[in-house]
Coordinates of C-alpha atoms in Angstrom, one line a residue:
M1 CA 14.1 7.7 20.4
G2 CA 14.8 7.4 16.7
I3 CA 14.2 4.4 14.5
N4 CA 16.9 1.7 14.7
L5 CA 17.4 1.2 11.0
E6 CA 19.4 -1.9 11.6
K7 CA 16.4 -3.7 13.1
M8 CA 14.1 -2.9 10.2
P9 CA 13.6 -5.7 7.7
K10 CA 13.8 -4.6 4.1
L11 CA 10.6 -6.6 3.3
G12 CA 7.5 -5.6 5.2
F13 CA 4.3 -7.7 5.3
G14 CA 1.4 -5.5 4.2
L15 CA -1.9 -6.8 5.5
M16 CA -4.1 -5.1 3.0
R17 CA -4.6 -7.9 0.4
L18 CA -4.8 -11.0 2.5
P19 CA -6.1 -14.3 1.0
E20 CA -9.8 -14.8 1.4
T21 CA -12.3 -17.7 1.2
G22 CA -16.0 -17.2 1.0
G23 CA -15.5 -13.4 1.3
E24 CA -13.7 -13.7 4.6
I25 CA -10.0 -13.6 5.4
D26 CA -8.5 -17.1 5.3
I27 CA -6.8 -17.0 8.8
E28 CA -5.1 -20.4 8.4
R29 CA -3.4 -19.3 5.2
V30 CA -2.4 -16.0 6.8
K31 CA -0.9 -18.0 9.7
T32 CA 1.2 -20.0 7.2
M33 CA 2.4 -16.8 5.5
V34 CA 3.2 -15.2 8.8
D35 CA 5.3 -18.2 9.8
K36 CA 7.2 -18.2 6.6
Y37 CA 7.9 -14.5 7.0
M38 CA 8.9 -14.7 10.7
N39 CA 11.1 -17.8 10.1
A40 CA 13.0 -15.9 7.4
G41 CA 14.0 -13.4 10.2
M42 CA 11.6 -10.6 9.1
N43 CA 9.1 -9.0 11.5
Y44 CA 7.4 -5.8 10.2
F45 CA 3.7 -6.0 9.8
D46 CA 1.6 -3.1 8.4
T47 CA -2.2 -2.9 8.8
A48 CA -4.8 -0.1 9.1
Y49 CA -8.2 0.6 10.6
V50 CA -9.9 0.3 7.2
Y51 CA -8.1 -2.7 5.6
H52 CA -10.4 -5.6 4.8
S53 CA -13.4 -3.5 6.0
G54 CA -11.9 -3.4 9.5
K55 CA -10.9 -7.1 9.7
S56 CA -7.2 -6.8 9.0
E57 CA -6.3 -5.7 12.5
V58 CA -8.3 -8.7 13.8
A59 CA -6.4 -11.0 11.5
A60 CA -3.1 -9.6 12.8
Q61 CA -4.2 -10.6 16.3
E62 CA -5.2 -14.1 15.3
A63 CA -2.3 -14.9 13.0
L64 CA 0.5 -13.0 14.7
V65 CA -0.2 -11.5 18.2
K66 CA -1.7 -14.6 19.7
R67 CA 1.1 -16.8 18.3
Y68 CA 4.3 -14.9 18.8
P69 CA 5.9 -13.0 21.7
R70 CA 5.0 -9.3 21.6
E71 CA 8.7 -8.2 21.5
S72 CA 9.4 -10.4 18.5
F73 CA 7.6 -8.4 15.9
M74 CA 6.8 -4.8 14.9
L75 CA 3.2 -3.9 14.2
A76 CA 2.1 -0.7 12.4
T77 CA -1.4 0.7 11.9
K78 CA -3.0 4.0 11.0
L79 CA -5.4 6.7 12.2
P80 CA -8.0 7.4 9.4
G81 CA -8.7 11.1 9.2
W82 CA -11.9 10.6 7.3
E83 CA -13.4 8.6 10.1
M84 CA -13.0 11.4 12.7
K85 CA -15.8 13.8 13.6
C86 CA -14.3 15.2 16.8
K87 CA -11.1 15.1 18.9
E88 CA -12.5 12.3 21.1
D89 CA -12.5 10.0 18.0
R90 CA -8.7 9.9 18.1
D91 CA -8.7 7.9 21.3
R92 CA -11.8 6.0 20.5
I93 CA -10.3 4.7 17.2
F94 CA -7.0 4.0 18.8
D95 CA -8.5 2.0 21.7
E96 CA -10.6 0.1 19.2
Q97 CA -7.5 -0.7 17.2
C98 CA -5.7 -2.0 20.3
Q99 CA -8.7 -4.2 21.0
R100 CA -8.9 -5.5 17.5
A101 CA -5.2 -6.3 17.3
G102 CA -4.9 -7.5 20.9
V103 CA -2.0 -5.2 21.8
D104 CA -1.3 -2.5 24.4
Y105 CA 0.9 -0.4 22.0
F106 CA 1.8 -0.1 18.4
D107 CA 5.4 0.0 17.3
F108 CA 4.6 2.3 14.4
Y109 CA 1.6 4.5 14.2
L110 CA 0.7 6.6 11.1
L111 CA -1.7 9.4 10.2
H112 CA -3.3 7.7 7.3
S113 CA -3.1 9.0 3.7
I114 CA -2.2 12.7 4.1
E115 CA -2.9 14.8 1.0
E116 CA -4.4 18.1 0.2
G117 CA -8.0 18.4 1.3
N118 CA -10.1 16.7 3.9
N119 CA -7.6 14.3 5.4
Y120 CA -5.0 16.9 6.1
V121 CA -7.6 19.4 7.3
S122 CA -8.9 16.8 9.8
Y123 CA -5.5 16.0 11.2
E124 CA -4.8 19.7 11.8
K125 CA -8.3 20.4 13.0
Y126 CA -8.2 17.7 15.6
D127 CA -4.6 18.4 16.6
C128 CA -3.5 14.9 15.6
F129 CA 0.2 15.7 15.4
N130 CA 0.4 16.8 19.0
W131 CA -1.9 13.9 20.0
G132 CA 0.5 11.4 18.5
L133 CA 3.4 12.9 20.3
K134 CA 1.5 12.5 23.6
M135 CA 0.7 8.9 22.8
K136 CA 4.3 8.3 22.1
E137 CA 5.3 9.9 25.4
S138 CA 2.8 7.5 27.1
G139 CA 4.4 4.5 25.5
R140 CA 1.3 3.5 23.5
I141 CA 3.1 4.5 20.3
K142 CA 6.8 3.7 19.8
H143 CA 7.3 5.5 16.5
F144 CA 5.1 8.2 14.9
G145 CA 4.9 9.2 11.3
F146 CA 2.4 9.4 8.4
S147 CA 1.5 7.9 5.0
F148 CA 1.4 10.4 2.1
H149 CA -0.5 10.7 -1.2
G150 CA -0.3 14.4 -1.7
S151 CA 1.9 16.9 -3.6
P152 CA 5.7 17.4 -3.2
E153 CA 4.9 21.0 -2.0
L154 CA 2.7 19.7 0.8
L155 CA 5.3 17.1 1.8
D156 CA 8.0 19.7 1.9
K157 CA 5.8 21.9 4.1
L158 CA 4.7 19.1 6.4
T159 CA 8.2 17.8 7.1
D160 CA 9.4 21.3 7.8
E161 CA 6.5 22.1 10.2
H162 CA 6.6 18.7 11.9
P163 CA 10.2 17.6 12.4
E164 CA 9.0 15.3 15.1
M165 CA 7.7 12.9 12.5
E166 CA 10.2 10.0 12.5
F167 CA 9.3 8.5 9.1
V168 CA 7.1 8.9 6.1
Q169 CA 5.4 6.2 4.1
I170 CA 5.1 7.0 0.3
Q171 CA 4.0 5.2 -2.8
L172 CA 7.2 4.5 -4.8
N173 CA 7.9 2.2 -7.8
Y174 CA 9.8 2.5 -11.0
L175 CA 6.7 3.2 -13.0
D176 CA 5.5 6.1 -10.9
R177 CA 8.7 8.1 -11.0
T178 CA 7.3 10.6 -13.5
N179 CA 3.6 10.0 -12.8
P180 CA 2.1 13.5 -12.8
V181 CA -0.2 12.6 -9.9
V182 CA 2.0 10.4 -7.7
R183 CA 5.3 12.2 -8.5
S184 CA 7.2 9.6 -6.5
Q185 CA 10.6 10.7 -7.6
K186 CA 10.0 14.2 -6.3
L187 CA 8.6 12.8 -3.0
Y188 CA 11.7 10.6 -2.6
D189 CA 14.1 13.4 -3.4
I190 CA 12.5 15.6 -0.6
L191 CA 12.7 12.9 2.0
H192 CA 16.2 11.8 1.0
K193 CA 17.5 15.3 1.1
K194 CA 16.1 15.8 4.6
K195 CA 17.4 12.3 5.7
I196 CA 13.9 11.2 6.7
P197 CA 13.5 7.4 6.8
M198 CA 11.1 6.1 4.1
I199 CA 8.7 3.1 4.2
I200 CA 7.6 2.2 0.7
M201 CA 4.1 1.2 -0.3
E202 CA 2.9 -0.1 -3.7
P203 CA 6.4 -1.2 -4.9
V204 CA 4.7 -3.5 -7.5
R205 CA 1.8 -1.0 -8.1
G206 CA -1.0 -3.3 -7.0
G207 CA 0.5 -6.2 -9.0
M208 CA 0.9 -4.3 -12.2
L209 CA 4.6 -4.8 -12.1
A210 CA 4.4 -8.4 -11.2
A211 CA 2.8 -9.5 -14.5
M212 CA 3.0 -7.7 -17.8
A213 CA 3.0 -8.2 -21.6
P214 CA 5.2 -11.2 -22.6
E215 CA 7.6 -9.1 -24.6
L216 CA 8.3 -6.9 -21.5
E217 CA 8.7 -9.9 -19.2
A218 CA 11.2 -11.3 -21.7
K219 CA 13.5 -8.3 -21.2
F220 CA 13.7 -9.1 -17.5
K221 CA 14.0 -12.8 -18.0
A222 CA 16.8 -12.5 -20.5
A223 CA 18.9 -10.7 -17.9
R224 CA 17.9 -12.8 -14.8
P225 CA 16.1 -15.9 -16.0
K226 CA 15.6 -17.4 -12.5
D227 CA 14.1 -14.3 -11.0
S228 CA 10.5 -13.2 -11.1
V229 CA 9.3 -10.0 -12.7
A230 CA 8.1 -8.7 -9.4
S231 CA 11.6 -9.1 -7.9
W232 CA 12.8 -6.4 -10.2
A233 CA 10.3 -3.9 -8.8
L234 CA 11.3 -4.8 -5.2
R235 CA 15.0 -4.7 -5.9
Y236 CA 14.5 -1.2 -7.5
C237 CA 13.0 0.1 -4.3
G238 CA 15.5 -1.7 -2.1
S239 CA 18.4 -0.2 -3.9
L240 CA 17.4 3.4 -3.0
E241 CA 19.2 5.1 -0.2
G242 CA 17.0 6.1 2.7
V243 CA 14.5 3.3 2.2
V244 CA 14.1 1.3 5.4
T245 CA 11.2 -1.1 4.6
I246 CA 9.3 -2.0 1.5
L247 CA 5.7 -3.2 2.0
S248 CA 4.3 -5.9 -0.1
G249 CA 0.6 -6.7 0.2
M250 CA 1.1 -10.5 -0.3
S251 CA -2.0 -12.5 -1.1
T252 CA -0.5 -16.0 -1.6
E253 CA 2.1 -18.2 -0.1
E254 CA 3.9 -18.2 -3.5
Q255 CA 4.2 -14.4 -3.4
M256 CA 5.6 -14.7 0.1
D257 CA 8.2 -17.3 -1.0
D258 CA 9.3 -15.2 -3.9
N259 CA 9.6 -12.0 -2.0
I260 CA 11.6 -13.7 0.8
K261 CA 13.9 -15.1 -1.8
T262 CA 14.5 -11.7 -3.2
F263 CA 15.4 -10.1 0.1
L264 CA 17.3 -13.0 1.7
N265 CA 19.7 -12.9 -1.3
F266 CA 19.3 -9.2 -2.0
E267 CA 21.3 -7.8 -4.9
P268 CA 21.0 -4.0 -5.6
V269 CA 20.0 -3.1 -9.2
S270 CA 23.1 -2.6 -11.4
A271 CA 23.5 0.2 -13.9
A272 CA 22.9 -2.3 -16.8
E273 CA 19.7 -3.5 -15.1
M274 CA 18.6 0.0 -14.6
K275 CA 18.7 0.5 -18.3
I276 CA 16.4 -2.5 -18.7
I277 CA 14.0 -1.0 -16.1
D278 CA 14.0 2.3 -18.0
E279 CA 13.2 0.5 -21.3
V280 CA 10.3 -1.4 -19.7
T281 CA 9.0 1.7 -18.1
D282 CA 8.9 3.5 -21.4
K283 CA 7.1 0.7 -23.0
I284 CA 4.5 0.4 -20.3
L285 CA 3.9 4.1 -20.2
S286 CA 3.2 4.1 -23.9
I287 CA 0.1 1.9 -23.3
P288 CA -2.8 3.9 -21.7
Q289 CA -3.7 2.3 -18.4
I290 CA -6.0 3.1 -15.5
G291 CA -3.6 3.8 -12.6
C292 CA -5.6 1.9 -10.0
T293 CA -3.6 0.2 -7.2
A294 CA -6.5 -1.9 -5.9
C295 CA -6.4 -0.3 -2.4
K296 CA -10.2 -0.7 -2.4
Y297 CA -10.8 2.5 -0.5
C298 CA -13.6 3.2 -3.0
V299 CA -15.4 -0.1 -2.5
D300 CA -16.9 0.0 1.0
G301 CA -18.8 3.3 0.4
C302 CA -20.1 2.4 -3.0
P303 CA -24.0 2.4 -2.7
T304 CA -24.3 -0.3 -5.5
K305 CA -21.4 -2.4 -4.2
I306 CA -19.4 -2.3 -7.4
S307 CA -15.9 -3.9 -7.1
I308 CA -14.3 -0.9 -8.9
P309 CA -10.7 -2.0 -8.8
D310 CA -11.7 -5.3 -10.5
V311 CA -13.6 -3.5 -13.2
F312 CA -10.5 -1.4 -13.9
R313 CA -8.3 -4.5 -13.8
T314 CA -10.5 -5.9 -16.5
I315 CA -10.3 -2.8 -18.6
N316 CA -6.5 -2.6 -18.2
T317 CA -6.1 -6.2 -19.3
L318 CA -8.3 -5.6 -22.4
R319 CA -6.3 -2.5 -23.3
R320 CA -3.2 -4.6 -23.6
Y321 CA -5.0 -7.8 -24.9
P322 CA -8.2 -6.8 -26.7
N323 CA -9.3 -10.4 -27.3
D324 CA -8.4 -11.9 -23.9
W325 CA -11.3 -14.2 -23.1
R326 CA -10.1 -14.7 -19.6
A327 CA -10.6 -11.0 -18.8
K328 CA -14.2 -11.1 -20.2
N329 CA -14.9 -14.3 -18.2
F330 CA -13.5 -12.7 -15.1
Y331 CA -15.8 -9.7 -15.5
S332 CA -18.9 -11.9 -16.1
A333 CA -18.3 -13.7 -12.8
L334 CA -17.6 -10.4 -11.1
A335 CA -20.9 -8.9 -12.3
E336 CA -22.8 -11.9 -11.0
R337 CA -21.4 -11.7 -7.4
S338 CA -21.2 -7.9 -7.0
A339 CA -22.5 -5.4 -9.6
K340 CA -21.8 -4.2 -13.1
A341 CA -20.0 -1.0 -14.2
S342 CA -23.3 0.3 -15.6
D343 CA -24.8 0.1 -12.1
C344 CA -22.7 3.2 -11.1
V345 CA -25.0 6.1 -9.9
S346 CA -22.2 8.7 -10.2
C347 CA -22.5 9.7 -6.6
G348 CA -18.8 10.6 -6.4
Q349 CA -18.0 8.8 -3.0
C350 CA -15.3 6.8 -4.7
E351 CA -13.5 9.8 -6.1
S352 CA -13.5 11.5 -2.7
V353 CA -11.4 8.7 -1.2
C354 CA -9.2 7.6 -4.1
P355 CA -5.5 8.1 -3.3
Q356 CA -4.7 8.1 -7.0
H357 CA -7.2 10.9 -7.7
L358 CA -8.7 8.9 -10.6
P359 CA -11.8 10.2 -12.5
I360 CA -13.7 7.1 -11.5
I361 CA -17.1 8.2 -12.6
K362 CA -15.9 8.9 -16.1
L363 CA -13.9 5.7 -16.2
M364 CA -16.9 3.7 -15.0
Q365 CA -18.9 5.1 -17.8
E366 CA -16.2 4.0 -20.3
A367 CA -16.1 0.6 -18.7
A368 CA -19.9 0.2 -19.0
E369 CA -19.7 1.0 -22.7
I370 CA -17.0 -1.6 -23.2
L371 CA -18.1 -4.4 -20.8
D372 CA -21.9 -4.0 -20.5
A373 CA -22.8 -3.3 -24.1

């Protein structure tokens, strides 16, 4: 049974960057955000085994599953290839996910973060594609697909070899169209040509496209003074043919309100607005930035517990605003509660799991020179 595109909301609630208090997910705030989202007539929730160190699926149960009829929402989660050591791990992890989320089935189930190397090798080695089809036949998965961080060549090969995949989740935003690592335009073109439904992740690139230099924000505000900068990034993705749902990892009620506003009154990007997006893109790309999306895959395995995405966030801010005291204060507080950039031991664990393929060890050395001098 194919995906009913008419039932898919354009805005999906990503449960990767939920609000926290005292280092734990703030369930009461998540409940408020879930209610706002559901009351707006939207119902697609995306989580994963590894989000919030395994607590995101539990949060989905507390804030959503226990409070709404099962048939009223769609819940997606993912099988992590890097957590598997044998075929039996497929069922072990799936059963644990069902227990965490409090469900008997998942509406959407994905092989997580396919790319060249270990993840793809694991999915093939443990026959996960056929396993997923059997799970679908049993009713424990309603729709089966994968999220992707690899090359256009691998995506083309995979979609040819596995036509049973109902959808693909890719990173796509206006800034990454020509990114030599992400290559989102080429990924989009492959899926669009093959008429494979797309779910979009990182539409605002980890928040990078929600706040930017004042002169760039001014370009957007001049054209649409009442709309947020983030809304332009979401409207860009929502204007593309073949995109069924756009995931936003919302962390605050204000982000939820703004995104709902964007999609309840959705207006496709016009040709004149596209020129503005192109101008802003060119300006941003002229400023060297660390392309971290704050997915935090690198954090859990760090032996010295460095909050790597926050270090990069500080460096990116200082690259744009060299004398920004707020960035320096942010880093000082960060170093007190976690670790400093100079605490990096160059073990390489972070680089092995980074979806953006960043040279993290080198970047941490540069960060240490700037921040810990």
